[in-house]
Amino acid sequence: MSDSRNTPIFSCHDVHVSVEGKEIVKGVDLEVGAGEKHALMGPNGSGKSTLAAALMGHPGLEVTGRIELAGEDISELEADERARLGLFLGFQYPVAVPGVTVASFLRAAMSARQGRDVPVKEFRLKMQAAFEALGVPRDFAGRYLNDGFSGGEKKRLEIMQMALLEPRMALLDETDSGLDIDALKIVSAGVNEATGSETGVLMVTHYQRILDYIKPDVVHVFMDGRIVRTGGPELAHELEERGYDWLADTTTASAGG
Amino acid sequence: MSAERIADLNQDYATRYGFSDPEEFLHKAPKGLDHETVEMISRFKEEPDWMREFRHQALDTFLAKPMPRWGNSELLDGIDFDNIHYYLKSSEGSANDWDDVPENIKRTFDKLGIPEAEQKFLAGVSAQYESEVVYHSINENLEKLGVIFTDMDSALARHEDIVRKYWATVIPPEDNKFSALNSAVWSGGSFIYVPKNTRVDIPLQAYFRINAQNMGQFERTLIIADEGAEVHYIEGCTAPVYSTDSLHSAVVELVALKGAKIRYTTIQNWSNNVYNLVTKRAHAHEDAVVEWVDGNIGSKLTMKYPAIHLLGERAHGEVLSIAYAGTGQHQDAGAKMIHAAPNTSSRIISKSISKDEGRSSYRGMVKVHKGCHDCRTNVECDALLIGEKSRTDTFPTMEIAEDDVRVEHEARVSKLADEQLFYLQSRGLDEDQARLMIVNGFIEPFVRELPMEYAVEMNRLIELEMEGSVG
Ligand SMILES: Nc1ncnc2c1ncn2[C@@H]1O[C@H](COP(=O)(O)OP(=O)(O)OP(=O)(O)O)[C@@H](O)[C@H]1O
Ligand SMILES: [Mg+2]
């Protein structure tokens, strides 16, 4: 790992996650420095989304271990408390909330994050700028949240939310899946724009492609609930060529790198 | 309602319009129901013979009919018909004294920002509410158009011919036990007649002329839109109506003649001791449109299935309803569409929220008679459950006697989903805020159809219900 790493903006230690008594995440350690981008790659069903949801504070998961945001222990906090402190999760499957307009939701979310009632006019300007940056049509403001959105539209909206909420640490779960090539470029630019030198990023992805646009500092390979290897960007290329099988053979004891 | 609007208007409406004086208001029938009571009510109101006869026959029907064995029999069987005043228009029927009004009801009034005079009226402490004066000025404009908008008792006295022509033509007393009961002892309610090709631009609100008479237990409303006429009637309000009377059983009849349009919006929020058993039905003739917009928030048991009989070609009917059931409440609501002519269309959207130990049922019927080709019908029921003990059931019935019909039916039950909550919370909204946002989103298709001030109140009320602070 890079020596010039900043003090971590986000870290977790020995995180285990179970769903209905079944352990899915089996001890994960991570440290993400401010401005760093980490990629997390691994086979289907290995527990990446479960890990991301647990870090965000999903109430349905049994989680042990310690999670810190900017040095503060957030392990015991509710999801909304973590969000207000600056943690963000871009969902693999964003959830529809019929009857709630995108605009009213975004304003409520921004107000919560900023701890003040964001004035309508200020909000409008910010929202429109974010719409434009991500190539989202303006009439989305009046549509119901993720209701009937295409897969790609949902992903754009996730990144747009991230841009408006200005998180300190962003967990992005397969933000690239479902995007066409042009959209991938726009969304990647959006991520880069919204996460400058201050924000940490953990990107869950299956494909090397997005990593051409969002350059990772660190790549982790995640299998069967554990990080089994950690390396630089070249590791992603290697995975692209060789798949995961060669790693499955290596012992899981080398987890964490 | 703004004070300014009321302030400078005529104050002598009572004498001019012959509203009953307090002494008459205080008149009260003894408890229990028999022919003597019915006779007394009719005499007291100085009704024509045909109406008195109608009442007596209806009473026989009521006494002969068994209690329905569906809906919620357990609760229905709890009604003690001998322990009800069948005619009381005085403050005795309601809380006599502001001090007797339960604290939770008062708190809700305050949270809704309802002015004190209106609070007292809604709680039944004062018999009349001064917004009648507003009604008076509106009524002058309506009179110029030839529109009749008055309470049912006055309509019978002053417009007997037209009342008699349509009376009970849509809902005969024999329809069900409670329509028979209403027919025997009805009092108050609204009467509207809109002449041919006349459009009433502002919604007519019972609220404007609300008084003890039309807040009665056994209201009777009749609305006739003549050919090409258009009217929107709004009844009720979002504020909880406190009543010590436990049985409320209204009958509402709508007649939309050729090419006419009627929309009837109701929001009812009875206190939790009330049985609200209402029969609502409309006749839609050729090219007519009828829409029921029906919101039920309070009561112990509501049974209400607004119906539309599509009697002429190309008639269209819609029912849009929402029910909210908290602990101790059962909302048994739905809709009926009877396609009795070709090329008719209908749409039912029914939404319910059951919270904690609340229970809601959708009971619906769509019937297409033989020979009624090219009919279209669309039914959507959507139930939202909040909490592990809440309950919902759907009882949809379809009787389609014709092949050439397009039927769409969709029923959904959703739990206030943890995934939705997590999504909103992951954006910084706390749990209460997130919950409220989801519920408001759920009722949005209903709220959207309400006039602005009602929409605002409705959202506010749901907010209070969700906080669990409404009694
Ligand atoms: N609520 C749940 N109940 C039961 N099993 C669950 C639940 N949530 C996740 N799992 C199981 O946990 C495992 C990990 O799922 P997860 O969604 O975290 O995988 P993933 O690595 O994100 O996969 P993908 O790459 O396909 O998105 C899977 O076997 C999944 O079926
Ligand atoms: Mg996943």
mmCIF file with all atom_site columns, N, CA and C and ligand atoms in Angstrom, chain A residues 18-20 22-25 40 42-53 58 60-61 92-93 173-174 204-206 222 224-225, chain B residues 419, ligand 1:
data_model
loop_
_atom_site.group_PDB
_atom_site.id
_atom_site.type_symbol
_atom_site.label_atom_id
_atom_site.label_alt_id
_atom_site.label_comp_id
_atom_site.label_asym_id
_atom_site.label_entity_id
_atom_site.label_seq_id
_atom_site.pdbx_PDB_ins_code
_atom_site.Cartn_x
_atom_site.Cartn_y
_atom_site.Cartn_z
_atom_site.occupancy
_atom_site.B_iso_or_equiv
_atom_site.pdbx_formal_charge
_atom_site.auth_seq_id
_atom_site.auth_comp_id
_atom_site.auth_asym_id
_atom_site.auth_atom_id
_atom_site.pdbx_PDB_model_num
ATOM   1   N N   . SER A 1 18  ? -23.812 -10.969 10.021  1.00 0.00 ? 18  SER A N   1
ATOM   2   C CA  . SER A 1 18  ? -24.661 -12.146 9.842   1.00 0.00 ? 18  SER A CA  1
ATOM   3   C C   . SER A 1 18  ? -26.064 -11.717 9.461   1.00 0.00 ? 18  SER A C   1
ATOM   4   N N   . VAL A 1 19  ? -26.697 -12.564 8.646   1.00 0.00 ? 19  VAL A N   1
ATOM   5   C CA  . VAL A 1 19  ? -28.105 -12.365 8.324   1.00 0.00 ? 19  VAL A CA  1
ATOM   6   C C   . VAL A 1 19  ? -28.840 -13.592 8.817   1.00 0.00 ? 19  VAL A C   1
ATOM   7   N N   . GLU A 1 20  ? -29.801 -13.369 9.682   1.00 0.00 ? 20  GLU A N   1
ATOM   8   C CA  . GLU A 1 20  ? -30.579 -14.467 10.253  1.00 0.00 ? 20  GLU A CA  1
ATOM   9   C C   . GLU A 1 20  ? -29.666 -15.600 10.719  1.00 0.00 ? 20  GLU A C   1
ATOM   10  N N   . LYS A 1 22  ? -26.766 -16.454 9.869   1.00 0.00 ? 22  LYS A N   1
ATOM   11  C CA  . LYS A 1 22  ? -25.759 -16.976 8.941   1.00 0.00 ? 22  LYS A CA  1
ATOM   12  C C   . LYS A 1 22  ? -24.686 -15.909 8.700   1.00 0.00 ? 22  LYS A C   1
ATOM   13  N N   . GLU A 1 23  ? -23.457 -16.290 8.954   1.00 0.00 ? 23  GLU A N   1
ATOM   14  C CA  . GLU A 1 23  ? -22.387 -15.309 8.790   1.00 0.00 ? 23  GLU A CA  1
ATOM   15  C C   . GLU A 1 23  ? -22.053 -15.122 7.310   1.00 0.00 ? 23  GLU A C   1
ATOM   16  N N   . ILE A 1 24  ? -22.086 -13.888 6.872   1.00 0.00 ? 24  ILE A N   1
ATOM   17  C CA  . ILE A 1 24  ? -21.832 -13.604 5.458   1.00 0.00 ? 24  ILE A CA  1
ATOM   18  C C   . ILE A 1 24  ? -20.530 -12.827 5.289   1.00 0.00 ? 24  ILE A C   1
ATOM   19  N N   . VAL A 1 25  ? -20.290 -11.902 6.172   1.00 0.00 ? 25  VAL A N   1
ATOM   20  C CA  . VAL A 1 25  ? -19.007 -11.181 6.158   1.00 0.00 ? 25  VAL A CA  1
ATOM   21  C C   . VAL A 1 25  ? -18.203 -11.676 7.359   1.00 0.00 ? 25  VAL A C   1
ATOM   22  N N   . LEU A 1 40  ? -13.377 -2.552  -4.595  1.00 0.00 ? 40  LEU A N   1
ATOM   23  C CA  . LEU A 1 40  ? -13.610 -3.838  -3.950  1.00 0.00 ? 40  LEU A CA  1
ATOM   24  C C   . LEU A 1 40  ? -14.239 -4.742  -5.006  1.00 0.00 ? 40  LEU A C   1
ATOM   25  N N   . GLY A 1 42  ? -15.146 -8.789  -6.394  1.00 0.00 ? 42  GLY A N   1
ATOM   26  C CA  . GLY A 1 42  ? -15.313 -10.155 -5.933  1.00 0.00 ? 42  GLY A CA  1
ATOM   27  C C   . GLY A 1 42  ? -16.506 -10.805 -6.592  1.00 0.00 ? 42  GLY A C   1
ATOM   28  N N   . PRO A 1 43  ? -16.567 -12.129 -6.527  1.00 0.00 ? 43  PRO A N   1
ATOM   29  C CA  . PRO A 1 43  ? -17.620 -12.854 -7.231  1.00 0.00 ? 43  PRO A CA  1
ATOM   30  C C   . PRO A 1 43  ? -19.017 -12.556 -6.679  1.00 0.00 ? 43  PRO A C   1
ATOM   31  N N   . ASN A 1 44  ? -20.023 -12.885 -7.466  1.00 0.00 ? 44  ASN A N   1
ATOM   32  C CA  . ASN A 1 44  ? -21.412 -12.742 -7.042  1.00 0.00 ? 44  ASN A CA  1
ATOM   33  C C   . ASN A 1 44  ? -21.639 -13.506 -5.745  1.00 0.00 ? 44  ASN A C   1
ATOM   34  N N   . GLY A 1 45  ? -22.392 -12.889 -4.871  1.00 0.00 ? 45  GLY A N   1
ATOM   35  C CA  . GLY A 1 45  ? -22.773 -13.588 -3.642  1.00 0.00 ? 45  GLY A CA  1
ATOM   36  C C   . GLY A 1 45  ? -21.675 -13.680 -2.603  1.00 0.00 ? 45  GLY A C   1
ATOM   37  N N   . SER A 1 46  ? -20.549 -13.003 -2.832  1.00 0.00 ? 46  SER A N   1
ATOM   38  C CA  . SER A 1 46  ? -19.454 -13.128 -1.862  1.00 0.00 ? 46  SER A CA  1
ATOM   39  C C   . SER A 1 46  ? -19.682 -12.261 -0.625  1.00 0.00 ? 46  SER A C   1
ATOM   40  N N   . GLY A 1 47  ? -20.637 -11.302 -0.706  1.00 0.00 ? 47  GLY A N   1
ATOM   41  C CA  . GLY A 1 47  ? -20.984 -10.519 0.479   1.00 0.00 ? 47  GLY A CA  1
ATOM   42  C C   . GLY A 1 47  ? -20.614 -9.045  0.391   1.00 0.00 ? 47  GLY A C   1
ATOM   43  N N   . LYS A 1 48  ? -20.318 -8.550  -0.798  1.00 0.00 ? 48  LYS A N   1
ATOM   44  C CA  . LYS A 1 48  ? -19.901 -7.154  -0.957  1.00 0.00 ? 48  LYS A CA  1
ATOM   45  C C   . LYS A 1 48  ? -21.016 -6.181  -0.575  1.00 0.00 ? 48  LYS A C   1
ATOM   46  N N   . SER A 1 49  ? -22.208 -6.433  -1.096  1.00 0.00 ? 49  SER A N   1
ATOM   47  C CA  . SER A 1 49  ? -23.325 -5.540  -0.777  1.00 0.00 ? 49  SER A CA  1
ATOM   48  C C   . SER A 1 49  ? -23.688 -5.626  0.700   1.00 0.00 ? 49  SER A C   1
ATOM   49  N N   . THR A 1 50  ? -23.588 -6.821  1.235   1.00 0.00 ? 50  THR A N   1
ATOM   50  C CA  . THR A 1 50  ? -23.885 -6.990  2.661   1.00 0.00 ? 50  THR A CA  1
ATOM   51  C C   . THR A 1 50  ? -22.903 -6.176  3.500   1.00 0.00 ? 50  THR A C   1
ATOM   52  N N   . LEU A 1 51  ? -21.643 -6.227  3.113   1.00 0.00 ? 51  LEU A N   1
ATOM   53  C CA  . LEU A 1 51  ? -20.642 -5.434  3.825   1.00 0.00 ? 51  LEU A CA  1
ATOM   54  C C   . LEU A 1 51  ? -20.970 -3.941  3.723   1.00 0.00 ? 51  LEU A C   1
ATOM   55  N N   . ALA A 1 52  ? -21.272 -3.485  2.509   1.00 0.00 ? 52  ALA A N   1
ATOM   56  C CA  . ALA A 1 52  ? -21.558 -2.063  2.316   1.00 0.00 ? 52  ALA A CA  1
ATOM   57  C C   . ALA A 1 52  ? -22.761 -1.627  3.150   1.00 0.00 ? 52  ALA A C   1
ATOM   58  N N   . ALA A 1 53  ? -23.824 -2.455  3.125   1.00 0.00 ? 53  ALA A N   1
ATOM   59  C CA  . ALA A 1 53  ? -25.033 -2.122  3.894   1.00 0.00 ? 53  ALA A CA  1
ATOM   60  C C   . ALA A 1 53  ? -24.729 -2.093  5.394   1.00 0.00 ? 53  ALA A C   1
ATOM   61  N N   . HIS A 1 58  ? -27.331 -0.761  8.214   1.00 0.00 ? 58  HIS A N   1
ATOM   62  C CA  . HIS A 1 58  ? -28.617 -1.423  7.959   1.00 0.00 ? 58  HIS A CA  1
ATOM   63  C C   . HIS A 1 58  ? -29.119 -2.090  9.236   1.00 0.00 ? 58  HIS A C   1
ATOM   64  N N   . GLY A 1 60  ? -31.248 -4.377  9.762   1.00 0.00 ? 60  GLY A N   1
ATOM   65  C CA  . GLY A 1 60  ? -31.597 -5.794  9.710   1.00 0.00 ? 60  GLY A CA  1
ATOM   66  C C   . GLY A 1 60  ? -30.396 -6.727  9.790   1.00 0.00 ? 60  GLY A C   1
ATOM   67  N N   . LEU A 1 61  ? -29.218 -6.176  9.917   1.00 0.00 ? 61  LEU A N   1
ATOM   68  C CA  . LEU A 1 61  ? -28.013 -7.006  9.917   1.00 0.00 ? 61  LEU A CA  1
ATOM   69  C C   . LEU A 1 61  ? -27.407 -7.059  11.318  1.00 0.00 ? 61  LEU A C   1
ATOM   70  N N   . GLN A 1 92  ? -26.687 -0.581  -4.904  1.00 0.00 ? 92  GLN A N   1
ATOM   71  C CA  . GLN A 1 92  ? -26.672 -1.428  -6.093  1.00 0.00 ? 92  GLN A CA  1
ATOM   72  C C   . GLN A 1 92  ? -28.072 -1.465  -6.703  1.00 0.00 ? 92  GLN A C   1
ATOM   73  N N   . TYR A 1 93  ? -29.073 -1.552  -5.842  1.00 0.00 ? 93  TYR A N   1
ATOM   74  C CA  . TYR A 1 93  ? -30.461 -1.517  -6.304  1.00 0.00 ? 93  TYR A CA  1
ATOM   75  C C   . TYR A 1 93  ? -31.188 -0.397  -5.579  1.00 0.00 ? 93  TYR A C   1
ATOM   76  N N   . ASP A 1 173 ? -21.867 1.003   -4.434  1.00 0.00 ? 173 ASP A N   1
ATOM   77  C CA  . ASP A 1 173 ? -22.080 -0.414  -4.728  1.00 0.00 ? 173 ASP A CA  1
ATOM   78  C C   . ASP A 1 173 ? -22.516 -0.585  -6.179  1.00 0.00 ? 173 ASP A C   1
ATOM   79  N N   . GLU A 1 174 ? -21.597 -1.030  -6.997  1.00 0.00 ? 174 GLU A N   1
ATOM   80  C CA  . GLU A 1 174 ? -21.872 -1.279  -8.426  1.00 0.00 ? 174 GLU A CA  1
ATOM   81  C C   . GLU A 1 174 ? -22.564 -0.107  -9.106  1.00 0.00 ? 174 GLU A C   1
ATOM   82  N N   . VAL A 1 204 ? -17.500 -0.740  -5.122  1.00 0.00 ? 204 VAL A N   1
ATOM   83  C CA  . VAL A 1 204 ? -17.697 -2.156  -5.417  1.00 0.00 ? 204 VAL A CA  1
ATOM   84  C C   . VAL A 1 204 ? -17.957 -2.272  -6.914  1.00 0.00 ? 204 VAL A C   1
ATOM   85  N N   . THR A 1 205 ? -17.199 -3.111  -7.588  1.00 0.00 ? 205 THR A N   1
ATOM   86  C CA  . THR A 1 205 ? -17.438 -3.264  -9.021  1.00 0.00 ? 205 THR A CA  1
ATOM   87  C C   . THR A 1 205 ? -17.021 -4.647  -9.494  1.00 0.00 ? 205 THR A C   1
ATOM   88  N N   . HIS A 1 206 ? -17.581 -5.038  -10.621 1.00 0.00 ? 206 HIS A N   1
ATOM   89  C CA  . HIS A 1 206 ? -17.180 -6.302  -11.241 1.00 0.00 ? 206 HIS A CA  1
ATOM   90  C C   . HIS A 1 206 ? -16.235 -6.069  -12.409 1.00 0.00 ? 206 HIS A C   1
ATOM   91  N N   . PHE A 1 222 ? -12.364 -9.560  -2.859  1.00 0.00 ? 222 PHE A N   1
ATOM   92  C CA  . PHE A 1 222 ? -13.265 -9.996  -1.786  1.00 0.00 ? 222 PHE A CA  1
ATOM   93  C C   . PHE A 1 222 ? -13.880 -11.332 -2.172  1.00 0.00 ? 222 PHE A C   1
ATOM   94  N N   . ASP A 1 224 ? -15.928 -14.858 -0.473  1.00 0.00 ? 224 ASP A N   1
ATOM   95  C CA  . ASP A 1 224 ? -16.507 -15.583 0.645   1.00 0.00 ? 224 ASP A CA  1
ATOM   96  C C   . ASP A 1 224 ? -16.400 -14.814 1.975   1.00 0.00 ? 224 ASP A C   1
ATOM   97  N N   . GLY A 1 225 ? -16.766 -13.562 1.918   1.00 0.00 ? 225 GLY A N   1
ATOM   98  C CA  . GLY A 1 225 ? -16.868 -12.795 3.154   1.00 0.00 ? 225 GLY A CA  1
ATOM   99  C C   . GLY A 1 225 ? -15.561 -12.209 3.666   1.00 0.00 ? 225 GLY A C   1
ATOM   100 N N   . GLU B 2 419 ? -36.611 -1.749  3.523   1.00 0.00 ? 419 GLU B N   1
ATOM   101 C CA  . GLU B 2 419 ? -35.651 -1.292  2.509   1.00 0.00 ? 419 GLU B CA  1
ATOM   102 C C   . GLU B 2 419 ? -35.874 0.176   2.155   1.00 0.00 ? 419 GLU B C   1
HETATM 103 N N1  . LIG C 3 .   ? -31.564 -10.758 3.768   1.00 0.00 ? 1   LIG C N1  1
HETATM 104 C C1  . LIG C 3 .   ? -30.899 -11.865 3.397   1.00 0.00 ? 1   LIG C C1  1
HETATM 105 N N2  . LIG C 3 .   ? -31.382 -13.073 3.734   1.00 0.00 ? 1   LIG C N2  1
HETATM 106 C C2  . LIG C 3 .   ? -30.741 -14.193 3.375   1.00 0.00 ? 1   LIG C C2  1
HETATM 107 N N3  . LIG C 3 .   ? -29.595 -14.202 2.692   1.00 0.00 ? 1   LIG C N3  1
HETATM 108 C C3  . LIG C 3 .   ? -29.057 -13.028 2.335   1.00 0.00 ? 1   LIG C C3  1
HETATM 109 C C4  . LIG C 3 .   ? -29.676 -11.795 2.668   1.00 0.00 ? 1   LIG C C4  1
HETATM 110 N N4  . LIG C 3 .   ? -28.938 -10.794 2.186   1.00 0.00 ? 1   LIG C N4  1
HETATM 111 C C5  . LIG C 3 .   ? -27.897 -11.375 1.572   1.00 0.00 ? 1   LIG C C5  1
HETATM 112 N N5  . LIG C 3 .   ? -27.962 -12.707 1.655   1.00 0.00 ? 1   LIG C N5  1
HETATM 113 C C6  . LIG C 3 .   ? -27.016 -13.675 1.090   1.00 0.00 ? 1   LIG C C6  1
HETATM 114 O O1  . LIG C 3 .   ? -25.716 -13.234 1.386   1.00 0.00 ? 1   LIG C O1  1
HETATM 115 C C7  . LIG C 3 .   ? -24.844 -13.517 0.332   1.00 0.00 ? 1   LIG C C7  1
HETATM 116 C C8  . LIG C 3 .   ? -24.112 -12.259 -0.072  1.00 0.00 ? 1   LIG C C8  1
HETATM 117 O O2  . LIG C 3 .   ? -24.997 -11.390 -0.727  1.00 0.00 ? 1   LIG C O2  1
HETATM 118 P P1  . LIG C 3 .   ? -24.516 -9.969  -1.280  1.00 0.00 ? 1   LIG C P1  1
HETATM 119 O O3  . LIG C 3 .   ? -25.665 -9.303  -1.881  1.00 0.00 ? 1   LIG C O3  1
HETATM 120 O O4  . LIG C 3 .   ? -23.813 -9.256  -0.202  1.00 0.00 ? 1   LIG C O4  1
HETATM 121 O O5  . LIG C 3 .   ? -23.456 -10.409 -2.404  1.00 0.00 ? 1   LIG C O5  1
HETATM 122 P P2  . LIG C 3 .   ? -22.654 -9.515  -3.415  1.00 0.00 ? 1   LIG C P2  1
HETATM 123 O O6  . LIG C 3 .   ? -21.237 -9.838  -3.207  1.00 0.00 ? 1   LIG C O6  1
HETATM 124 O O7  . LIG C 3 .   ? -23.029 -8.106  -3.316  1.00 0.00 ? 1   LIG C O7  1
HETATM 125 O O8  . LIG C 3 .   ? -23.135 -10.120 -4.802  1.00 0.00 ? 1   LIG C O8  1
HETATM 126 P P3  . LIG C 3 .   ? -23.336 -9.427  -6.236  1.00 0.00 ? 1   LIG C P3  1
HETATM 127 O O9  . LIG C 3 .   ? -22.017 -9.299  -6.840  1.00 0.00 ? 1   LIG C O9  1
HETATM 128 O O10 . LIG C 3 .   ? -24.174 -10.411 -6.973  1.00 0.00 ? 1   LIG C O10 1
HETATM 129 O O11 . LIG C 3 .   ? -24.023 -8.132  -6.002  1.00 0.00 ? 1   LIG C O11 1
HETATM 130 C C9  . LIG C 3 .   ? -25.685 -14.127 -0.767  1.00 0.00 ? 1   LIG C C9  1
HETATM 131 O O12 . LIG C 3 .   ? -25.561 -15.525 -0.712  1.00 0.00 ? 1   LIG C O12 1
HETATM 132 C C10 . LIG C 3 .   ? -27.076 -13.696 -0.422  1.00 0.00 ? 1   LIG C C10 1
HETATM 133 O O13 . LIG C 3 .   ? -28.033 -14.616 -0.882  1.00 0.00 ? 1   LIG C O13 1
#
